[in-house]
Amino acid sequence: MEQPEGTRTYALIDARPRAIVIHCSDPRFQKAFDEFIREGLLLEEGEYIPLVISGGVASLSEPLKLPKEFKFMKERIELFLERYSELKRIVLINHEDCRHYEQLKSVLGRLFLQRVRSIGEKQTNDLKIVAKMLLGYAVPGLQIELYYARFCPGETHAVTFEKIPL
Ligand SMILES: [Zn+2]
């Protein structure tokens, strides 16, 4: 079908994703996430599937308390792994001052911070829990990387990405 004259078109790119990157949708952090993905993770557009959802991995870390969210996320990841055979890398990013985590804390109450002292500790724990769960998938050579975006000392307008050991 012919485009009416003057219609703006939008180009797609050839995508051969070899990674999934899961991070929070907090608008304050998107630019930092994008730059980190390109410069820190060395992934260009089309080379990764962004799975952007409030709270990042929070939805995957509580299969018993948040079963619907867990199922939704897990099925998406399984589908991507099935569809793209070159997908061998999953990057999980959590960030400081996450409002979704704050909200979960008020919804789930004391249960939410069982066995941890702070939300930050809960978030880095969650990264490791979700990594273990994902490594249980039968994908040979699947590599998981964990990062925590932390405010630079004394400010709330810049972050560094701290690598969290598995
Ligand atoms: Zn967040």
CSV table of N, CA and C and ligand atoms in Angstrom, one decimal:
chain,number,residue,atom,x,y,z
A,1,MET,N,0.8,-1.2,0.0
A,1,MET,CA,0.0,0.0,0.0
A,1,MET,C,0.9,1.2,0.0
A,2,GLU,N,0.5,2.2,-0.8
A,2,GLU,CA,1.3,3.5,-0.8
A,2,GLU,C,1.0,4.3,0.4
A,3,GLN,N,2.1,4.9,0.8
A,3,GLN,CA,2.0,5.9,2.0
A,3,GLN,C,1.5,7.2,1.5
A,4,PRO,N,0.6,7.8,2.2
A,4,PRO,CA,0.2,9.2,1.8
A,4,PRO,C,1.5,10.1,1.8
A,5,GLU,N,1.5,11.0,0.9
A,5,GLU,CA,2.7,11.8,0.9
A,5,GLU,C,3.0,12.6,2.2
A,6,GLY,N,4.2,12.7,2.6
A,6,GLY,CA,4.5,13.4,3.8
A,6,GLY,C,4.4,12.6,5.1
A,7,THR,N,4.0,11.3,5.0
A,7,THR,CA,3.9,10.5,6.2
A,7,THR,C,5.3,10.1,6.7
A,8,ARG,N,5.5,10.4,7.9
A,8,ARG,CA,6.8,10.1,8.5
A,8,ARG,C,6.9,8.5,8.7
A,9,THR,N,8.0,8.0,8.2
A,9,THR,CA,8.2,6.5,8.4
A,9,THR,C,9.3,6.3,9.5
A,10,TYR,N,9.2,5.1,10.1
A,10,TYR,CA,10.1,4.8,11.2
A,10,TYR,C,10.8,3.5,10.9
A,11,ALA,N,12.1,3.5,10.8
A,11,ALA,CA,12.8,2.3,10.4
A,11,ALA,C,13.0,1.3,11.5
A,12,LEU,N,13.0,0.1,11.1
A,12,LEU,CA,13.3,-1.0,12.1
A,12,LEU,C,14.8,-1.4,11.9
A,13,ILE,N,15.3,-2.2,12.8
A,13,ILE,CA,16.7,-2.6,12.7
A,13,ILE,C,16.7,-4.1,12.6
A,14,ASP,N,17.8,-4.6,12.1
A,14,ASP,CA,18.0,-6.1,12.1
A,14,ASP,C,18.4,-6.5,13.5
A,15,ALA,N,17.6,-7.4,14.1
A,15,ALA,CA,17.9,-7.7,15.4
A,15,ALA,C,18.4,-9.2,15.5
A,16,ARG,N,19.5,-9.4,16.1
A,16,ARG,CA,20.0,-10.7,16.5
A,16,ARG,C,20.4,-10.7,17.9
A,17,PRO,N,19.4,-10.8,18.8
A,17,PRO,CA,19.7,-10.6,20.2
A,17,PRO,C,20.5,-11.8,20.8
A,18,ARG,N,21.5,-11.4,21.5
A,18,ARG,CA,22.2,-12.5,22.2
A,18,ARG,C,22.1,-12.3,23.7
A,19,ALA,N,21.4,-11.3,24.1
A,19,ALA,CA,21.2,-11.1,25.6
A,19,ALA,C,19.8,-10.6,25.9
A,20,ILE,N,19.4,-10.8,27.1
A,20,ILE,CA,18.2,-10.2,27.7
A,20,ILE,C,18.6,-9.3,28.8
A,21,VAL,N,18.2,-8.1,28.8
A,21,VAL,CA,18.5,-7.2,30.0
A,21,VAL,C,17.3,-6.8,30.7
A,22,ILE,N,17.2,-7.2,32.0
A,22,ILE,CA,16.0,-6.9,32.8
A,22,ILE,C,16.3,-5.8,33.7
A,23,HIS,N,15.5,-4.7,33.6
A,23,HIS,CA,15.7,-3.6,34.6
A,23,HIS,C,14.4,-2.9,34.8
A,24,CYS,N,14.5,-2.0,35.8
A,24,CYS,CA,13.3,-1.2,36.2
A,24,CYS,C,12.9,-0.2,35.2
A,25,SER,N,11.6,0.2,35.2
A,25,SER,CA,11.1,1.2,34.3
A,25,SER,C,11.2,2.6,34.9
A,26,ASP,N,11.7,2.8,36.0
A,26,ASP,CA,11.9,4.1,36.7
A,26,ASP,C,12.4,5.1,35.7
A,27,PRO,N,11.6,6.2,35.3
A,27,PRO,CA,12.1,7.1,34.2
A,27,PRO,C,13.4,7.8,34.6
A,28,ARG,N,13.7,8.0,35.9
A,28,ARG,CA,14.9,8.7,36.2
A,28,ARG,C,16.2,7.9,35.8
A,29,PHE,N,16.0,6.6,35.6
A,29,PHE,CA,17.2,5.8,35.4
A,29,PHE,C,17.4,5.4,34.0
A,30,GLN,N,16.4,5.6,33.1
A,30,GLN,CA,16.5,5.0,31.7
A,30,GLN,C,17.8,5.4,30.9
A,31,LYS,N,18.1,6.7,31.0
A,31,LYS,CA,19.3,7.1,30.3
A,31,LYS,C,20.6,6.4,30.8
A,32,ALA,N,20.7,6.4,32.1
A,32,ALA,CA,21.8,5.7,32.7
A,32,ALA,C,21.8,4.2,32.3
A,33,PHE,N,20.7,3.6,32.3
A,33,PHE,CA,20.6,2.2,31.9
A,33,PHE,C,21.1,2.0,30.5
A,34,ASP,N,20.5,2.8,29.6
A,34,ASP,CA,20.9,2.7,28.2
A,34,ASP,C,22.4,2.9,28.0
A,35,GLU,N,22.9,3.9,28.6
A,35,GLU,CA,24.4,4.1,28.4
A,35,GLU,C,25.2,3.0,29.0
A,36,PHE,N,24.8,2.5,30.1
A,36,PHE,CA,25.5,1.3,30.7
A,36,PHE,C,25.4,0.1,29.8
A,37,ILE,N,24.2,-0.1,29.3
A,37,ILE,CA,24.1,-1.3,28.4
A,37,ILE,C,25.0,-1.2,27.2
A,38,ARG,N,25.1,0.0,26.6
A,38,ARG,CA,26.0,0.2,25.5
A,38,ARG,C,27.5,0.2,25.9
A,39,GLU,N,27.8,1.0,26.9
A,39,GLU,CA,29.3,1.2,27.2
A,39,GLU,C,29.8,0.2,28.2
A,40,GLY,N,28.9,-0.2,29.1
A,40,GLY,CA,29.4,-1.2,30.2
A,40,GLY,C,29.2,-2.6,29.7
A,41,LEU,N,28.1,-2.9,29.1
A,41,LEU,CA,27.8,-4.3,28.7
A,41,LEU,C,28.2,-4.6,27.3
A,42,LEU,N,28.5,-3.5,26.5
A,42,LEU,CA,28.9,-3.6,25.1
A,42,LEU,C,27.8,-4.3,24.3
A,43,LEU,N,26.6,-3.9,24.5
A,43,LEU,CA,25.5,-4.4,23.7
A,43,LEU,C,24.9,-3.2,22.9
A,44,GLU,N,24.8,-3.3,21.6
A,44,GLU,CA,24.1,-2.3,20.8
A,44,GLU,C,22.6,-2.7,20.6
A,45,GLU,N,21.9,-1.7,20.2
A,45,GLU,CA,20.5,-1.9,19.9
A,45,GLU,C,20.4,-3.1,18.9
A,46,GLY,N,19.4,-4.0,19.2
A,46,GLY,CA,19.2,-5.1,18.3
A,46,GLY,C,20.0,-6.3,18.8
A,47,GLU,N,21.0,-6.1,19.7
A,47,GLU,CA,21.8,-7.2,20.2
A,47,GLU,C,21.2,-7.7,21.5
A,48,TYR,N,20.2,-7.0,22.1
A,48,TYR,CA,19.6,-7.4,23.3
A,48,TYR,C,18.1,-7.2,23.3
A,49,ILE,N,17.4,-7.9,24.2
A,49,ILE,CA,16.0,-7.7,24.4
A,49,ILE,C,15.9,-7.0,25.7
A,50,PRO,N,15.4,-5.8,25.7
A,50,PRO,CA,15.1,-5.1,27.0
A,50,PRO,C,13.8,-5.6,27.6
A,51,LEU,N,13.9,-6.0,28.8
A,51,LEU,CA,12.7,-6.4,29.5
A,51,LEU,C,12.5,-5.4,30.7
A,52,VAL,N,11.7,-4.4,30.4
A,52,VAL,CA,11.7,-3.3,31.3
A,52,VAL,C,10.4,-3.3,32.1
A,53,ILE,N,10.5,-3.4,33.4
A,53,ILE,CA,9.3,-3.6,34.3
A,53,ILE,C,9.6,-3.0,35.6
A,54,SER,N,8.6,-2.3,36.2
A,54,SER,CA,8.9,-1.7,37.5
A,54,SER,C,9.4,-2.7,38.5
A,55,GLY,N,10.4,-2.4,39.2
A,55,GLY,CA,11.0,-3.3,40.2
A,55,GLY,C,12.0,-4.3,39.6
A,56,GLY,N,12.2,-4.3,38.3
A,56,GLY,CA,13.2,-5.2,37.7
A,56,GLY,C,12.9,-6.6,38.1
A,57,VAL,N,13.9,-7.3,38.7
A,57,VAL,CA,13.7,-8.7,39.1
A,57,VAL,C,12.8,-9.0,40.2
A,58,ALA,N,12.2,-7.9,40.8
A,58,ALA,CA,11.3,-8.1,42.0
A,58,ALA,C,10.2,-9.1,41.6
A,59,SER,N,9.7,-9.1,40.4
A,59,SER,CA,8.6,-9.9,40.0
A,59,SER,C,9.0,-11.4,40.0
A,60,LEU,N,10.3,-11.6,39.8
A,60,LEU,CA,10.8,-13.0,39.7
A,60,LEU,C,11.3,-13.6,41.0
A,61,SER,N,11.4,-12.7,42.0
A,61,SER,CA,12.0,-13.2,43.2
A,61,SER,C,11.0,-13.7,44.3
A,62,GLU,N,9.7,-13.5,44.0
A,62,GLU,CA,8.8,-13.9,45.0
A,62,GLU,C,7.7,-14.8,44.4
A,63,PRO,N,8.1,-16.1,44.0
A,63,PRO,CA,7.1,-16.9,43.3
A,63,PRO,C,5.9,-17.3,44.2
A,64,LEU,N,6.1,-17.3,45.5
A,64,LEU,CA,5.0,-17.6,46.4
A,64,LEU,C,4.1,-16.4,46.8
A,65,LYS,N,4.8,-15.3,47.0
A,65,LYS,CA,4.0,-14.1,47.4
A,65,LYS,C,3.4,-13.3,46.2
A,66,LEU,N,4.1,-13.5,45.0
A,66,LEU,CA,3.6,-12.8,43.8
A,66,LEU,C,3.5,-13.8,42.7
A,67,PRO,N,2.7,-14.8,42.8
A,67,PRO,CA,2.7,-15.9,41.8
A,67,PRO,C,2.4,-15.4,40.4
A,68,LYS,N,1.4,-14.5,40.2
A,68,LYS,CA,1.0,-14.0,38.9
A,68,LYS,C,2.2,-13.3,38.2
A,69,GLU,N,2.8,-12.4,38.9
A,69,GLU,CA,3.9,-11.7,38.3
A,69,GLU,C,5.1,-12.6,37.9
A,70,PHE,N,5.3,-13.6,38.8
A,70,PHE,CA,6.4,-14.5,38.6
A,70,PHE,C,6.1,-15.3,37.3
A,71,LYS,N,4.9,-15.8,37.2
A,71,LYS,CA,4.5,-16.6,36.0
A,71,LYS,C,4.7,-15.8,34.7
A,72,PHE,N,4.2,-14.6,34.8
A,72,PHE,CA,4.2,-13.7,33.6
A,72,PHE,C,5.7,-13.5,33.1
A,73,MET,N,6.6,-13.2,34.0
A,73,MET,CA,8.0,-12.9,33.7
A,73,MET,C,8.7,-14.2,33.2
A,74,LYS,N,8.5,-15.2,34.0
A,74,LYS,CA,9.1,-16.5,33.7
A,74,LYS,C,8.8,-17.0,32.3
A,75,GLU,N,7.5,-16.9,31.9
A,75,GLU,CA,7.0,-17.4,30.6
A,75,GLU,C,7.6,-16.5,29.5
A,76,ARG,N,7.8,-15.2,29.8
A,76,ARG,CA,8.4,-14.3,28.7
A,76,ARG,C,9.8,-14.7,28.5
A,77,ILE,N,10.5,-14.9,29.5
A,77,ILE,CA,11.9,-15.3,29.4
A,77,ILE,C,12.1,-16.6,28.7
A,78,GLU,N,11.2,-17.6,29.1
A,78,GLU,CA,11.3,-18.9,28.4
A,78,GLU,C,11.0,-18.8,26.9
A,79,LEU,N,10.1,-18.0,26.6
A,79,LEU,CA,9.7,-17.8,25.2
A,79,LEU,C,10.9,-17.2,24.4
A,80,PHE,N,11.5,-16.2,25.0
A,80,PHE,CA,12.7,-15.6,24.3
A,80,PHE,C,13.8,-16.6,24.1
A,81,LEU,N,14.1,-17.4,25.1
A,81,LEU,CA,15.1,-18.4,25.0
A,81,LEU,C,14.8,-19.4,24.0
A,82,GLU,N,13.5,-19.7,23.8
A,82,GLU,CA,13.1,-20.7,22.8
A,82,GLU,C,13.3,-20.1,21.4
A,83,ARG,N,12.9,-18.8,21.3
A,83,ARG,CA,12.8,-18.2,20.0
A,83,ARG,C,14.2,-17.8,19.4
A,84,TYR,N,15.1,-17.4,20.3
A,84,TYR,CA,16.4,-17.0,19.8
A,84,TYR,C,17.5,-17.9,20.3
A,85,SER,N,18.0,-18.7,19.4
A,85,SER,CA,18.9,-19.7,19.9
A,85,SER,C,20.3,-19.1,20.3
A,86,GLU,N,20.5,-17.8,19.8
A,86,GLU,CA,21.8,-17.2,20.2
A,86,GLU,C,21.8,-16.5,21.5
A,87,LEU,N,20.7,-16.6,22.2
A,87,LEU,CA,20.5,-15.9,23.5
A,87,LEU,C,21.3,-16.8,24.5
A,88,LYS,N,22.4,-16.2,25.0
A,88,LYS,CA,23.2,-17.0,26.0
A,88,LYS,C,23.5,-16.1,27.2
A,89,ARG,N,23.0,-14.9,27.3
A,89,ARG,CA,23.4,-14.0,28.3
A,89,ARG,C,22.1,-13.3,28.9
A,90,ILE,N,22.0,-13.3,30.2
A,90,ILE,CA,20.9,-12.6,30.8
A,90,ILE,C,21.5,-11.6,31.9
A,91,VAL,N,21.2,-10.4,31.7
A,91,VAL,CA,21.7,-9.4,32.7
A,91,VAL,C,20.6,-8.8,33.5
A,92,LEU,N,20.8,-8.9,34.8
A,92,LEU,CA,19.8,-8.4,35.8
A,92,LEU,C,20.3,-7.2,36.5
A,93,ILE,N,19.5,-6.1,36.5
A,93,ILE,CA,19.9,-4.9,37.1
A,93,ILE,C,18.9,-4.4,38.1
A,94,ASN,N,19.3,-4.2,39.3
A,94,ASN,CA,18.4,-3.5,40.3
A,94,ASN,C,19.0,-2.1,40.6
A,95,HIS,N,18.2,-1.3,41.2
A,95,HIS,CA,18.8,0.1,41.5
A,95,HIS,C,18.4,0.6,42.8
A,96,GLU,N,19.2,1.5,43.3
A,96,GLU,CA,18.9,2.1,44.6
A,96,GLU,C,17.7,3.0,44.5
A,97,ASP,N,17.0,3.2,45.6
A,97,ASP,CA,15.8,4.1,45.7
A,97,ASP,C,14.7,3.6,44.7
A,98,CYS,N,14.5,2.3,44.7
A,98,CYS,CA,13.5,1.8,43.8
A,98,CYS,C,12.1,1.9,44.4
A,99,ARG,N,11.2,2.7,43.8
A,99,ARG,CA,9.9,2.9,44.4
A,99,ARG,C,9.0,1.6,44.4
A,100,HIS,N,9.3,0.8,43.4
A,100,HIS,CA,8.5,-0.5,43.4
A,100,HIS,C,8.9,-1.3,44.6
A,101,TYR,N,10.1,-1.4,44.9
A,101,TYR,CA,10.5,-2.1,46.1
A,101,TYR,C,9.9,-1.5,47.4
A,102,GLU,N,9.9,-0.2,47.4
A,102,GLU,CA,9.3,0.5,48.5
A,102,GLU,C,7.8,0.1,48.7
A,103,GLN,N,7.2,0.1,47.5
A,103,GLN,CA,5.7,-0.3,47.5
A,103,GLN,C,5.5,-1.7,47.9
A,104,LEU,N,6.4,-2.6,47.4
A,104,LEU,CA,6.2,-4.0,47.8
A,104,LEU,C,6.4,-4.2,49.3
A,105,LYS,N,7.3,-3.3,49.9
A,105,LYS,CA,7.5,-3.4,51.3
A,105,LYS,C,6.3,-3.0,52.1
A,106,SER,N,5.6,-2.0,51.6
A,106,SER,CA,4.4,-1.6,52.3
A,106,SER,C,3.2,-2.6,52.0
A,107,VAL,N,3.2,-3.2,50.9
A,107,VAL,CA,2.1,-4.2,50.6
A,107,VAL,C,2.3,-5.5,51.3
A,108,LEU,N,3.6,-6.0,51.3
A,108,LEU,CA,3.9,-7.3,51.9
A,108,LEU,C,4.2,-7.3,53.3
A,109,GLY,N,4.5,-6.0,53.8
A,109,GLY,CA,4.8,-5.9,55.2
A,109,GLY,C,6.1,-6.6,55.7
A,110,ARG,N,6.0,-7.1,56.9
A,110,ARG,CA,7.2,-7.6,57.5
A,110,ARG,C,7.8,-8.8,56.7
A,111,LEU,N,6.9,-9.6,56.1
A,111,LEU,CA,7.3,-10.7,55.3
A,111,LEU,C,8.4,-10.4,54.2
A,112,PHE,N,8.3,-9.1,53.7
A,112,PHE,CA,9.1,-8.7,52.6
A,112,PHE,C,10.6,-8.6,53.0
A,113,LEU,N,10.8,-8.2,54.2
A,113,LEU,CA,12.2,-8.0,54.5
A,113,LEU,C,12.7,-9.1,55.5
A,114,GLN,N,12.1,-10.2,55.4
A,114,GLN,CA,12.6,-11.4,56.2
A,114,GLN,C,14.1,-11.6,55.9
A,115,ARG,N,14.8,-11.9,56.9
A,115,ARG,CA,16.2,-12.3,56.8
A,115,ARG,C,17.2,-11.3,56.1
A,116,VAL,N,16.7,-10.0,55.9
A,116,VAL,CA,17.6,-9.0,55.4
A,116,VAL,C,17.4,-7.7,56.3
A,117,ARG,N,18.4,-6.9,56.3
A,117,ARG,CA,18.3,-5.7,57.1
A,117,ARG,C,17.8,-4.5,56.4
A,118,SER,N,17.9,-4.5,55.0
A,118,SER,CA,17.5,-3.2,54.3
A,118,SER,C,16.9,-3.6,52.9
A,119,ILE,N,16.3,-2.7,52.3
A,119,ILE,CA,15.8,-2.9,50.9
A,119,ILE,C,17.0,-3.2,50.0
A,120,GLY,N,18.1,-2.4,50.2
A,120,GLY,CA,19.3,-2.6,49.3
A,120,GLY,C,19.8,-4.1,49.4
A,121,GLU,N,19.8,-4.6,50.6
A,121,GLU,CA,20.3,-6.0,50.8
A,121,GLU,C,19.2,-7.0,50.2
A,122,LYS,N,18.0,-6.7,50.3
A,122,LYS,CA,16.9,-7.5,49.7
A,122,LYS,C,17.1,-7.5,48.2
A,123,GLN,N,17.4,-6.3,47.6
A,123,GLN,CA,17.5,-6.2,46.2
A,123,GLN,C,18.7,-7.0,45.6
A,124,THR,N,19.9,-6.9,46.4
A,124,THR,CA,21.0,-7.7,45.9
A,124,THR,C,20.8,-9.2,46.1
A,125,ASN,N,20.1,-9.5,47.2
A,125,ASN,CA,19.7,-10.9,47.4
A,125,ASN,C,18.8,-11.4,46.3
A,126,ASP,N,17.9,-10.6,45.9
A,126,ASP,CA,16.9,-11.0,44.9
A,126,ASP,C,17.6,-11.3,43.6
A,127,LEU,N,18.6,-10.5,43.3
A,127,LEU,CA,19.4,-10.7,42.0
A,127,LEU,C,20.0,-12.1,42.0
A,128,LYS,N,20.5,-12.5,43.2
A,128,LYS,CA,21.2,-13.8,43.3
A,128,LYS,C,20.2,-15.0,43.2
A,129,ILE,N,19.0,-14.7,43.9
A,129,ILE,CA,18.0,-15.8,43.9
A,129,ILE,C,17.5,-16.0,42.5
A,130,VAL,N,17.2,-14.9,41.8
A,130,VAL,CA,16.7,-15.0,40.4
A,130,VAL,C,17.8,-15.6,39.5
A,131,ALA,N,19.0,-15.3,39.7
A,131,ALA,CA,20.1,-15.9,38.9
A,131,ALA,C,20.1,-17.4,39.0
A,132,LYS,N,20.0,-17.8,40.2
A,132,LYS,CA,20.0,-19.3,40.5
A,132,LYS,C,18.8,-19.9,39.8
A,133,MET,N,17.7,-19.3,39.9
A,133,MET,CA,16.5,-19.8,39.2
A,133,MET,C,16.7,-19.9,37.7
A,134,LEU,N,17.2,-18.9,37.1
A,134,LEU,CA,17.4,-18.8,35.7
A,134,LEU,C,18.5,-19.8,35.2
A,135,LEU,N,19.5,-20.0,36.1
A,135,LEU,CA,20.6,-21.0,35.7
A,135,LEU,C,20.0,-22.4,35.7
A,136,GLY,N,18.9,-22.6,36.4
A,136,GLY,CA,18.2,-23.9,36.3
A,136,GLY,C,17.6,-24.3,35.0
A,137,TYR,N,17.5,-23.3,34.1
A,137,TYR,CA,17.0,-23.6,32.7
A,137,TYR,C,18.0,-24.4,32.0
A,138,ALA,N,17.5,-25.3,31.1
A,138,ALA,CA,18.4,-26.2,30.4
A,138,ALA,C,18.9,-25.5,29.1
A,139,VAL,N,19.6,-24.4,29.3
A,139,VAL,CA,20.2,-23.7,28.2
A,139,VAL,C,21.7,-23.8,28.4
A,140,PRO,N,22.4,-24.6,27.5
A,140,PRO,CA,23.8,-24.8,27.7
A,140,PRO,C,24.6,-23.5,27.6
A,141,GLY,N,25.5,-23.2,28.5
A,141,GLY,CA,26.3,-22.1,28.4
A,141,GLY,C,25.6,-20.8,28.7
A,142,LEU,N,24.5,-20.8,29.4
A,142,LEU,CA,23.8,-19.6,29.8
A,142,LEU,C,24.6,-18.8,30.8
A,143,GLN,N,24.8,-17.5,30.6
A,143,GLN,CA,25.6,-16.7,31.4
A,143,GLN,C,24.7,-15.7,32.1
A,144,ILE,N,24.9,-15.5,33.4
A,144,ILE,CA,24.0,-14.5,34.1
A,144,ILE,C,25.0,-13.5,34.7
A,145,GLU,N,24.6,-12.2,34.5
A,145,GLU,CA,25.4,-11.1,35.2
A,145,GLU,C,24.4,-10.3,36.0
A,146,LEU,N,24.9,-9.8,37.2
A,146,LEU,CA,24.1,-9.1,38.1
A,146,LEU,C,24.7,-7.7,38.4
A,147,TYR,N,23.9,-6.7,38.4
A,147,TYR,CA,24.4,-5.3,38.7
A,147,TYR,C,23.4,-4.6,39.6
A,148,TYR,N,24.0,-3.7,40.4
A,148,TYR,CA,23.2,-2.9,41.3
A,148,TYR,C,23.6,-1.4,41.0
A,149,ALA,N,22.7,-0.6,40.5
A,149,ALA,CA,22.9,0.8,40.3
A,149,ALA,C,22.8,1.6,41.6
A,150,ARG,N,23.9,2.1,42.0
A,150,ARG,CA,24.0,2.7,43.3
A,150,ARG,C,24.3,4.2,43.1
A,151,PHE,N,23.7,5.1,43.9
A,151,PHE,CA,24.0,6.5,43.8
A,151,PHE,C,25.5,6.8,44.1
A,152,CYS,N,26.1,7.7,43.4
A,152,CYS,CA,27.4,8.1,43.7
A,152,CYS,C,27.4,8.8,45.1
A,153,PRO,N,28.4,8.7,45.9
A,153,PRO,CA,28.4,9.2,47.3
A,153,PRO,C,28.0,10.6,47.3
A,154,GLY,N,27.0,10.9,48.2
A,154,GLY,CA,26.6,12.3,48.4
A,154,GLY,C,25.7,12.9,47.3
A,155,GLU,N,25.2,12.0,46.4
A,155,GLU,CA,24.3,12.6,45.4
A,155,GLU,C,23.3,11.6,44.9
A,156,THR,N,22.2,12.2,44.3
A,156,THR,CA,21.2,11.3,43.8
A,156,THR,C,20.9,11.6,42.4
A,157,HIS,N,21.9,12.1,41.6
A,157,HIS,CA,21.7,12.4,40.2
A,157,HIS,C,22.6,11.6,39.3
A,158,ALA,N,23.4,10.7,39.9
A,158,ALA,CA,24.3,9.9,39.1
A,158,ALA,C,24.5,8.6,39.8
A,159,VAL,N,24.7,7.5,39.1
A,159,VAL,CA,24.9,6.2,39.7
A,159,VAL,C,26.1,5.5,39.1
A,160,THR,N,26.6,4.6,39.8
A,160,THR,CA,27.6,3.7,39.3
A,160,THR,C,27.0,2.3,39.3
A,161,PHE,N,27.5,1.4,38.4
A,161,PHE,CA,26.9,0.1,38.4
A,161,PHE,C,27.9,-0.9,39.0
A,162,GLU,N,27.4,-1.4,40.1
A,162,GLU,CA,28.3,-2.3,40.9
A,162,GLU,C,28.0,-3.8,40.5
A,163,LYS,N,29.0,-4.5,40.1
A,163,LYS,CA,28.8,-5.9,39.7
A,163,LYS,C,28.6,-6.7,41.0
A,164,ILE,N,27.5,-7.5,41.0
A,164,ILE,CA,27.2,-8.3,42.2
A,164,ILE,C,27.6,-9.7,41.9
A,165,PRO,N,28.5,-10.4,42.7
A,165,PRO,CA,28.9,-11.7,42.4
A,165,PRO,C,27.7,-12.7,42.5
A,166,LEU,N,27.7,-13.7,41.7
A,166,LEU,CA,26.5,-14.7,41.7
A,166,LEU,C,26.4,-15.4,43.0
B,1,ZN,ZN,12.8,0.9,40.4
